[in-house]
mmCIF file of C-alpha atoms and ligand atoms in Angstrom:
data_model
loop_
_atom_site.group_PDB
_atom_site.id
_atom_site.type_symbol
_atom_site.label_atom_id
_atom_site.label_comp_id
_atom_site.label_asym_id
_atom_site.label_seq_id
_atom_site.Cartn_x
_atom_site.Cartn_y
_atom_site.Cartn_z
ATOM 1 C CA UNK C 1 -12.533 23.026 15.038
ATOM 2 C CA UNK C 2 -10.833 20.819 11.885
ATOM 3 C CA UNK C 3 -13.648 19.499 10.650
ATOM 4 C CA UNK C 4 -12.945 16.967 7.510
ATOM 5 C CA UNK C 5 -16.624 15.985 5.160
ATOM 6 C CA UNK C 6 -15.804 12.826 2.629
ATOM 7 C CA UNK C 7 -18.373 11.651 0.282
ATOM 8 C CA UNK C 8 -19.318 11.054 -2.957
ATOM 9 C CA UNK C 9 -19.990 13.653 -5.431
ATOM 10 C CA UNK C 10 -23.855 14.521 -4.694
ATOM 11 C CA UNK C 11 -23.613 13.772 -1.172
ATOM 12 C CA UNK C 12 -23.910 17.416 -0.160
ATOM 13 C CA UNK C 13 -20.658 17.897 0.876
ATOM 14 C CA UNK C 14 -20.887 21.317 -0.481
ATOM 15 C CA UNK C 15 -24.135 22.488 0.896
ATOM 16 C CA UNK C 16 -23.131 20.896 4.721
ATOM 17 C CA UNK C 17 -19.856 22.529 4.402
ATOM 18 C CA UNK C 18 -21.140 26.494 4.028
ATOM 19 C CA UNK C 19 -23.855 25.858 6.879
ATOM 20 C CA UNK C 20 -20.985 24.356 9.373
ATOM 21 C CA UNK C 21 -18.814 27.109 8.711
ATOM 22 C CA UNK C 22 -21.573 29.849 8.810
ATOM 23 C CA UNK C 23 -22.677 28.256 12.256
ATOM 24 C CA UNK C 24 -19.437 27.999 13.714
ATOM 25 C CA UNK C 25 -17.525 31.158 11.885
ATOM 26 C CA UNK C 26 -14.744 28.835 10.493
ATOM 27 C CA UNK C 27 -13.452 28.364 6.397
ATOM 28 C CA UNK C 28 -15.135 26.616 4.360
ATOM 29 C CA UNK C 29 -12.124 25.514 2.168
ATOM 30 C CA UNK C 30 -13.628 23.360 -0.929
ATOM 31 C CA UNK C 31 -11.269 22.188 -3.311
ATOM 32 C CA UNK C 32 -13.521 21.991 -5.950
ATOM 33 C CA UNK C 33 -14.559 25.829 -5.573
ATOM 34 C CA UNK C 34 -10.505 26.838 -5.920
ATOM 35 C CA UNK C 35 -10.588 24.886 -8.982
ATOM 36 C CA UNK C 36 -13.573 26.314 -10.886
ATOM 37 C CA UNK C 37 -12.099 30.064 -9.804
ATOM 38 C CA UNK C 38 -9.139 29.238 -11.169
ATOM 39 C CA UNK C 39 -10.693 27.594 -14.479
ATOM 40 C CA UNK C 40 -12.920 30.937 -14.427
ATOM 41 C CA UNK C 41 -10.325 33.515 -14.253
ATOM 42 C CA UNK C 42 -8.642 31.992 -17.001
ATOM 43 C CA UNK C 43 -5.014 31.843 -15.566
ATOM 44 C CA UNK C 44 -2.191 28.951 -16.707
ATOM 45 C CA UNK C 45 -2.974 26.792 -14.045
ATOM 46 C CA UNK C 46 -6.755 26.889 -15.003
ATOM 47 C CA UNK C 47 -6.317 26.508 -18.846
ATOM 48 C CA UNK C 48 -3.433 23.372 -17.275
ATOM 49 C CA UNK C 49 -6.629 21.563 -15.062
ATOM 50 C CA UNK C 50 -9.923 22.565 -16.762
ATOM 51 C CA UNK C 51 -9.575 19.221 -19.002
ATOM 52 C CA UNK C 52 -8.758 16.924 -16.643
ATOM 53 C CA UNK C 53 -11.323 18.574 -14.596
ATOM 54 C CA UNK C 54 -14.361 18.543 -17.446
ATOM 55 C CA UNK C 55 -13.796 15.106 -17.771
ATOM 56 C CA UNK C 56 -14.466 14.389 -14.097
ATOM 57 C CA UNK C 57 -10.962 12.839 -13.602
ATOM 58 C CA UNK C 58 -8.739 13.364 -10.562
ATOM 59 C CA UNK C 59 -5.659 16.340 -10.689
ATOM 60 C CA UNK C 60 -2.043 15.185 -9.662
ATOM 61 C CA UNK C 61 -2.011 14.629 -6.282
ATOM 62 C CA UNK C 62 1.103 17.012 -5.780
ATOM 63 C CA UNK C 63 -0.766 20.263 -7.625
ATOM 64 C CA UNK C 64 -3.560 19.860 -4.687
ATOM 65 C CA UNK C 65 -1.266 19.182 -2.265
ATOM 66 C CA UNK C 66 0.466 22.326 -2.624
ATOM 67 C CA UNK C 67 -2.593 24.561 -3.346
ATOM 68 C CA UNK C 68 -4.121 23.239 0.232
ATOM 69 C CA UNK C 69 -0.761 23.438 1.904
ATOM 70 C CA UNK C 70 -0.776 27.675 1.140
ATOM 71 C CA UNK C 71 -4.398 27.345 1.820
ATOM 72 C CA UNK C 72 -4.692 25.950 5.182
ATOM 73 C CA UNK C 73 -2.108 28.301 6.146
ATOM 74 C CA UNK C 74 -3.642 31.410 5.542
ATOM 75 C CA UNK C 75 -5.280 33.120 8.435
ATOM 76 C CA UNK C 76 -8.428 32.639 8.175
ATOM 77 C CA UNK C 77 -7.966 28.878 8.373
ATOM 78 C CA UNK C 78 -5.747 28.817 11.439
ATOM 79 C CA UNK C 79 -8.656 28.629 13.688
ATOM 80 C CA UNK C 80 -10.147 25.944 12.151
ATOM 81 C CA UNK C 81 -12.051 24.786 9.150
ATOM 82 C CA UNK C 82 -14.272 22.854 6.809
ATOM 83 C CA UNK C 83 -12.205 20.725 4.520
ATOM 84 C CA UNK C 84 -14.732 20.102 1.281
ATOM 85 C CA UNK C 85 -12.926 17.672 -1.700
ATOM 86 C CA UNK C 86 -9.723 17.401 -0.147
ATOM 87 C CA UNK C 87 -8.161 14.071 0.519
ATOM 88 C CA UNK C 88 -9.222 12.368 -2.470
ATOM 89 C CA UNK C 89 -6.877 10.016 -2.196
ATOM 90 C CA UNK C 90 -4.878 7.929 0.146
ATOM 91 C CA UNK C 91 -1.253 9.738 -1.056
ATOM 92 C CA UNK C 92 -3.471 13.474 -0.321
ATOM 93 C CA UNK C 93 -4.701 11.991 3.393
ATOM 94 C CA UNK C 94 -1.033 11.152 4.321
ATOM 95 C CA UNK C 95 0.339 14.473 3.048
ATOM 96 C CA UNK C 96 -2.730 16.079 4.867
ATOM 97 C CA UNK C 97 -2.049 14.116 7.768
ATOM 98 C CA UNK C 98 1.982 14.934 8.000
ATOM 99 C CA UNK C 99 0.774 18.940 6.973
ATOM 100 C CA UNK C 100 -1.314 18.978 9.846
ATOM 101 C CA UNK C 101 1.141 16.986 12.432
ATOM 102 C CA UNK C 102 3.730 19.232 11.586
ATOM 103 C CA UNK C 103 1.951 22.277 12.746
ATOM 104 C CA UNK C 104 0.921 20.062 15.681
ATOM 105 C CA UNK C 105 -2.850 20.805 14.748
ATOM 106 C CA UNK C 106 -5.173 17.449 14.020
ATOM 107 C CA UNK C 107 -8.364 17.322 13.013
ATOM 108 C CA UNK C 108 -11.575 17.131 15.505
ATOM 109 C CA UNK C 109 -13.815 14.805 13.590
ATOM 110 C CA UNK C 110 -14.190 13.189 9.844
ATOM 111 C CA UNK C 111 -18.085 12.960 8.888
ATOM 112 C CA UNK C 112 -18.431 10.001 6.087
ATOM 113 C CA UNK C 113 -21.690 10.883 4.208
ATOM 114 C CA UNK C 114 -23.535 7.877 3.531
ATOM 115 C CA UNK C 115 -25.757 7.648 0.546
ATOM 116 C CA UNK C 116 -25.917 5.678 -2.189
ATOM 117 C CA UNK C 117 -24.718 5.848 -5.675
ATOM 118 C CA UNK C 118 -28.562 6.189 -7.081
ATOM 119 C CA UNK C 119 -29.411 8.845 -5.144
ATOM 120 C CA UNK C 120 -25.931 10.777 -5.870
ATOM 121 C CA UNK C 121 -26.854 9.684 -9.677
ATOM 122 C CA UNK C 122 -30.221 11.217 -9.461
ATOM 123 C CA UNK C 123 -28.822 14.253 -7.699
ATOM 124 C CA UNK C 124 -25.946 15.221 -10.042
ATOM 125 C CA UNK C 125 -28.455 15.009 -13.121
ATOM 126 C CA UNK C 126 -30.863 17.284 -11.733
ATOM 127 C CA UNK C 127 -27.768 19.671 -10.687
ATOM 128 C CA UNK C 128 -26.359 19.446 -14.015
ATOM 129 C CA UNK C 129 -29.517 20.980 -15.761
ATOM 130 C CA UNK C 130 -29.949 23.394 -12.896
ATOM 131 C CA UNK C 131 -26.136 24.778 -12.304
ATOM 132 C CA UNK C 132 -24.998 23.343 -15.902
ATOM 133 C CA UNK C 133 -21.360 22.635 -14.364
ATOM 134 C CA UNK C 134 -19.175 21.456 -17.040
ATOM 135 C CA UNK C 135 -18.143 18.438 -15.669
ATOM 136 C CA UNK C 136 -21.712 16.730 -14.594
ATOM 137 C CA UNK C 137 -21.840 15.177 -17.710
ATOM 138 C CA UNK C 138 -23.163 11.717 -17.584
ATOM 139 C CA UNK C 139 -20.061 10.309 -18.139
ATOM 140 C CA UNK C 140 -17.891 12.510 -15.933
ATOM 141 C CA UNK C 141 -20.266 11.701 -13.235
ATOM 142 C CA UNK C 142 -19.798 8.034 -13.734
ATOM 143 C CA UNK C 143 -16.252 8.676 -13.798
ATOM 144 C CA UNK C 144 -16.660 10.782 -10.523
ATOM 145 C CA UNK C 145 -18.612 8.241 -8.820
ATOM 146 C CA UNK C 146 -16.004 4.628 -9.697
ATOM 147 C CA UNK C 147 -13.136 7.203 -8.273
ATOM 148 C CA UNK C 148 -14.783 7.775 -5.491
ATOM 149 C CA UNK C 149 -15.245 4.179 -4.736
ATOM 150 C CA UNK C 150 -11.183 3.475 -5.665
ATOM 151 C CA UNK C 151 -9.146 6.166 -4.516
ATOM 152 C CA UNK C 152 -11.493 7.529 -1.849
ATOM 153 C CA UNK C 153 -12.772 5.222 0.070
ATOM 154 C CA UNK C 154 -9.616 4.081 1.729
ATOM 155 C CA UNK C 155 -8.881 7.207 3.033
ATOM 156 C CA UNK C 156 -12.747 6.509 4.650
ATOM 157 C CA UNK C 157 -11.553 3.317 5.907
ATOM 158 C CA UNK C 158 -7.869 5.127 6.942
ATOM 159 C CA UNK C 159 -9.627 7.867 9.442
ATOM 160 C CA UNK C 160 -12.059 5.033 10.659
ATOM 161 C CA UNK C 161 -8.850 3.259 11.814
ATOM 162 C CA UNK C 162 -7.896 6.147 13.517
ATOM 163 C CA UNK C 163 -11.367 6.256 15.834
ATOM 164 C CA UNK C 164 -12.086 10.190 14.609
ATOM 165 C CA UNK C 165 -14.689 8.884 11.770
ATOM 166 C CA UNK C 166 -18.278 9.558 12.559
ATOM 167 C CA UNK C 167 -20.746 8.631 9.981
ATOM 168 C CA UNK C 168 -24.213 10.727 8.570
ATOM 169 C CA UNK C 169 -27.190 9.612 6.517
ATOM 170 C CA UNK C 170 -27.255 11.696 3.970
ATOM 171 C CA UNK C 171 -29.785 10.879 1.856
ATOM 172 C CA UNK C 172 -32.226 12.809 3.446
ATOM 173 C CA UNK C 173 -33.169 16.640 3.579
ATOM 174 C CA UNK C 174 -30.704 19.013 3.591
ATOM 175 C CA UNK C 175 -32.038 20.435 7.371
ATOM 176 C CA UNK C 176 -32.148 16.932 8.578
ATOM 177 C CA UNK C 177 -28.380 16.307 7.730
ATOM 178 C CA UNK C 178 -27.565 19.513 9.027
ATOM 179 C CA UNK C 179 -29.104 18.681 12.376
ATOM 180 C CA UNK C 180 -27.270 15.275 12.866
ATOM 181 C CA UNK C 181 -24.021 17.212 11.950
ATOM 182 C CA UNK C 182 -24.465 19.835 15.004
ATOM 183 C CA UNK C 183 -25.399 16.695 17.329
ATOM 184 C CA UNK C 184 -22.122 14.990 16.595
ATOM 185 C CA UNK C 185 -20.282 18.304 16.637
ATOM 186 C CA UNK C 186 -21.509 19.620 20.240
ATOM 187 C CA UNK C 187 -20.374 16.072 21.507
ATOM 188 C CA UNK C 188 -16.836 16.547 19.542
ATOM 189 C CA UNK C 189 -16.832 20.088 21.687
ATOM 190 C CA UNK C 190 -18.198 18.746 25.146
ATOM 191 C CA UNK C 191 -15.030 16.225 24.777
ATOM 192 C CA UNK C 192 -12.492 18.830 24.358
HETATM 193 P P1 AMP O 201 -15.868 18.842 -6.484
HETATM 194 O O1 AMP O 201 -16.428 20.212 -6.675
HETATM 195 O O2 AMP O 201 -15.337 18.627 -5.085
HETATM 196 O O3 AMP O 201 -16.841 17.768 -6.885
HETATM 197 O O4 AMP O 201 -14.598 18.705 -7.449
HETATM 198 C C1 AMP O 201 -14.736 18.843 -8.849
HETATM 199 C C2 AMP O 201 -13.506 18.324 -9.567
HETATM 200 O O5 AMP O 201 -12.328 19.029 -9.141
HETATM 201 C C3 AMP O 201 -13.169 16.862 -9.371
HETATM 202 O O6 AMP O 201 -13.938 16.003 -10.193
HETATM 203 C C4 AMP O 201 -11.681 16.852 -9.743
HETATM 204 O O7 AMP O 201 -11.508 16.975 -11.152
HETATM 205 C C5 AMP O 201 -11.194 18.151 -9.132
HETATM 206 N N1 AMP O 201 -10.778 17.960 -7.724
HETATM 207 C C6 AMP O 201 -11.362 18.522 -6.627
HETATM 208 N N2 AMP O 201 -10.738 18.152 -5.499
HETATM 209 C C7 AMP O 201 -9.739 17.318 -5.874
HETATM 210 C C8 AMP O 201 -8.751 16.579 -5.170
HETATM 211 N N3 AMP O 201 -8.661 16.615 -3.823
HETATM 212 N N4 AMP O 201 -7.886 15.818 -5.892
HETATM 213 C C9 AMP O 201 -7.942 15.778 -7.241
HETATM 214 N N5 AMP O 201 -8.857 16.435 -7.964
HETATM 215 C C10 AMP O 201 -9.754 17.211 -7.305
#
């Protein structure tokens, strides 16, 4: 299963994404976790992003491009997997898209989380004083949030056109989501 989760930051993306690929023994590949490993270990390319990172902008669309290209090759990915933060934007979705088509692999199903930009507000403040991640600042969660809404949400509207875009309330508890998530994905498999 290619399973593709967009949403804002706060959505639960994250939290979704580990449970779907505990439950169905695929990768969870989250672009945001490669990022913060890299920023951690303190290589080039971290000390290069963690700026552009802290202040909750976007990275060039070619550096992620590249890092998910290697990624979604490796083996434990060729099965299937969990895409978490990756496209961001409509240029990623197309190189995604032409990655993917290439390899003659597409993806099963796109879940949209729905939620608004309150509750992802009040969520990302109460995760920065838990987690204290260095980019859930107030204003690098604004920023977050007004990118999300630009560069984003066409590639929402870009897999809706394509009829694979199923959408999930997410403001609601994190078993609830889950539960709508294995409804829509048991129909995905009875249609294969
Ligand atoms: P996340 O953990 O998914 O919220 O990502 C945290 C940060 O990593 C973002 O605010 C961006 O700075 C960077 N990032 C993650 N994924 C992408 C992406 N697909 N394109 C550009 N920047 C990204």
């Amino acid at each position: 299963m290619k399973i593709l989760l967009l949403g804002p930051q706060g959505s639960g993306k994250g939290t979704q994404a580990a449970r779907i690929a505990e439950t169905y023994g695929i990768a969870h590949v989250a672009t945001g976790d490669m990022l913060r490993a890299a920023i951690a270990d303190g290589s080039e390319l971290g000390e290069r992003i963690r700026p552009i990172y802290d202040a909750g902008d976007l990275l060039p669309d070619e550096l992620i491009t590249e890092l998910m290209r290697e990624r979604l090759r490796a083996d434990d990915a060729r099965d299937g997997f969990v895409l978490d933060g990756f496209p961001r934007t409509m240029a990623q979705a197309a190189a995604l898209d032409a990655m993917l088509q290439e390899e003659g692999r597409r993806l099963s199903v796109v879940f949209e989380f729905q939620i608004s930009d309150e509750a992802c507000l009040e969520r990302l403040l109460r995760r920065a004083e838990l987690e204290g991640r260095t980019d859930d600042s107030p204003e690098a969660i604004r920023k977050r949030l007004e990118l999300y809404h630009a560069e984003t949400e066409p590639v929402v509207e870009h897999y809706r056109a394509q009829g694979c875009l199923v959408g999930i309330h997410a403001d609601r508890d994190i078993e609830d989501v889950f539960e709508e998530i294995q409804r829509a994905l048991d129909e995905v498999l009875v249609r294969k």
